[in-house]
C-alpha positions as a printed Julia matrix, in Angstrom:
126×3 Matrix{Float64}:
   0.0    0.0     0.0
   1.73   3.16   -1.26
   0.44   6.3     0.41
   1.1   10.01    0.81
  -0.56  11.54    3.88
  -0.73  15.3     4.46
  -1.02  17.02    7.82
  -0.75  20.51    9.31
  -3.71  22.25    7.7
  -6.11  24.4     9.67
  -7.61  27.84   10.19
  -5.28  30.83   10.43
  -5.65  34.62   10.35
  -4.38  36.59    7.36
  -0.67  37.29    7.78
  -0.15  34.15    9.83
   1.79  30.97    9.11
   1.21  27.24    8.73
   3.56  24.34    8.09
   2.27  21.42    6.02
   3.89  17.98    6.07
   3.54  15.0     3.75
   4.61  11.55    4.93
   5.21   8.76    2.41
   4.81   5.06    3.12
   4.86   1.79    1.18
   7.93   2.78   -0.85
  10.82   5.2    -0.68
  10.28   8.6    -2.29
  13.87   9.69   -1.66
  14.71   9.54   -5.4
  11.51  11.23   -6.62
  10.52  14.86   -7.19
   7.79  15.82   -4.74
   5.66  18.87   -4.11
   2.32  20.53   -3.58
  -0.81  21.48   -5.5
  -3.97  23.18   -4.25
  -7.61  23.45   -5.25
 -10.04  26.15   -4.13
 -13.83  25.67   -4.27
 -15.12  26.04   -7.83
 -11.61  26.26   -9.31
  -9.2   23.86  -10.99
  -6.24  22.34   -9.18
  -3.09  24.46   -9.53
   0.63  24.0    -8.99
   2.1   25.48   -5.79
   5.66  24.2    -5.36
   8.02  21.34   -6.25
  11.4   20.06   -5.08
  13.96  17.79   -6.77
  14.85  14.39   -5.32
  18.05  15.71   -3.74
  16.49  18.93   -2.46
  18.95  21.01   -4.48
  16.3   22.4    -6.83
  13.0   24.12   -6.03
  10.18  25.66   -8.04
   7.32  27.96   -6.98
   4.19  29.4    -8.51
   4.41  33.17   -8.93
   1.53  33.63   -6.49
   3.51  32.12   -3.57
   7.11  33.17   -4.33
   8.73  34.86   -1.35
   6.06  33.58    1.03
   6.24  29.76    0.83
   9.29  27.52    1.3
   9.42  23.85    0.32
  11.84  21.38    1.9
  12.3   17.63    2.24
  13.78  15.1     4.64
  14.61  11.95    2.7
  15.64  10.1     5.86
  12.04  10.49    7.05
  10.46  10.05    3.58
   8.78  13.44    3.98
   8.26  16.77    2.23
   7.19  20.01    3.94
   5.73  23.37    2.95
   6.29  26.37    5.2
   3.62  28.98    4.42
   4.16  32.53    5.71
   2.26  35.8     5.2
  -0.87  33.86    4.32
  -3.65  35.57    2.37
  -7.37  34.71    2.1
  -6.75  33.71   -1.54
  -4.46  30.92   -0.27
  -7.56  29.16    1.08
  -7.77  25.73   -0.58
  -7.31  22.01   -0.14
  -3.57  21.32   -0.43
  -2.43  18.05   -2.01
   0.96  16.38   -1.82
   2.24  14.68   -5.01
   5.21  12.57   -6.12
   6.68  11.43   -9.45
   8.85   8.44  -10.4
  12.5    7.93   -9.42
  14.8   10.59  -10.87
  12.05  12.28  -12.9
  12.92  15.87  -13.78
  11.74  18.72  -11.57
  11.14  20.72  -14.76
   8.1   18.53  -15.52
   6.59  18.67  -12.03
   4.28  21.61  -12.8
   2.08  19.2   -14.82
  -1.14  18.01  -13.24
  -0.27  14.33  -13.9
   1.68  12.57  -11.12
   2.29   8.99  -10.01
   1.03   9.48   -6.46
  -1.35  11.86   -4.67
  -2.24  12.44   -1.04
  -5.8   12.84    0.22
  -5.45  16.58    0.85
  -5.48  18.87    3.88
  -7.68  21.97    4.26
  -6.07  25.4     4.69
  -8.42  28.28    5.53
  -7.16  31.86    5.86
  -9.54  34.37    7.43
  -9.56  38.06    6.45
């Protein structure tokens, strides 16, 4: 059973911070690009951030640059997303995703991925 499980979502005031975590199980994701997408009510799922298998490369959507930071801990089979200066428009369900071993980070912005988590709700009040 291969799974990605997100945690850390919740309700926060505008300008506040949250830290999301994604824990993998059933296989090692230490050689795979990983990252985050989000989907707001009535809107399509959109790319948020990705990180290469080694952690040496990162990618961010323009809407979150300078506010969000992605990181990973391969020893724990986890990826994290530190979200600062949160805005009401960040409100969405956030999904963790992973690709195959050694897949390129440059392709991670696509909506197609090998594995998806169940999602965690982030709500930012105005």
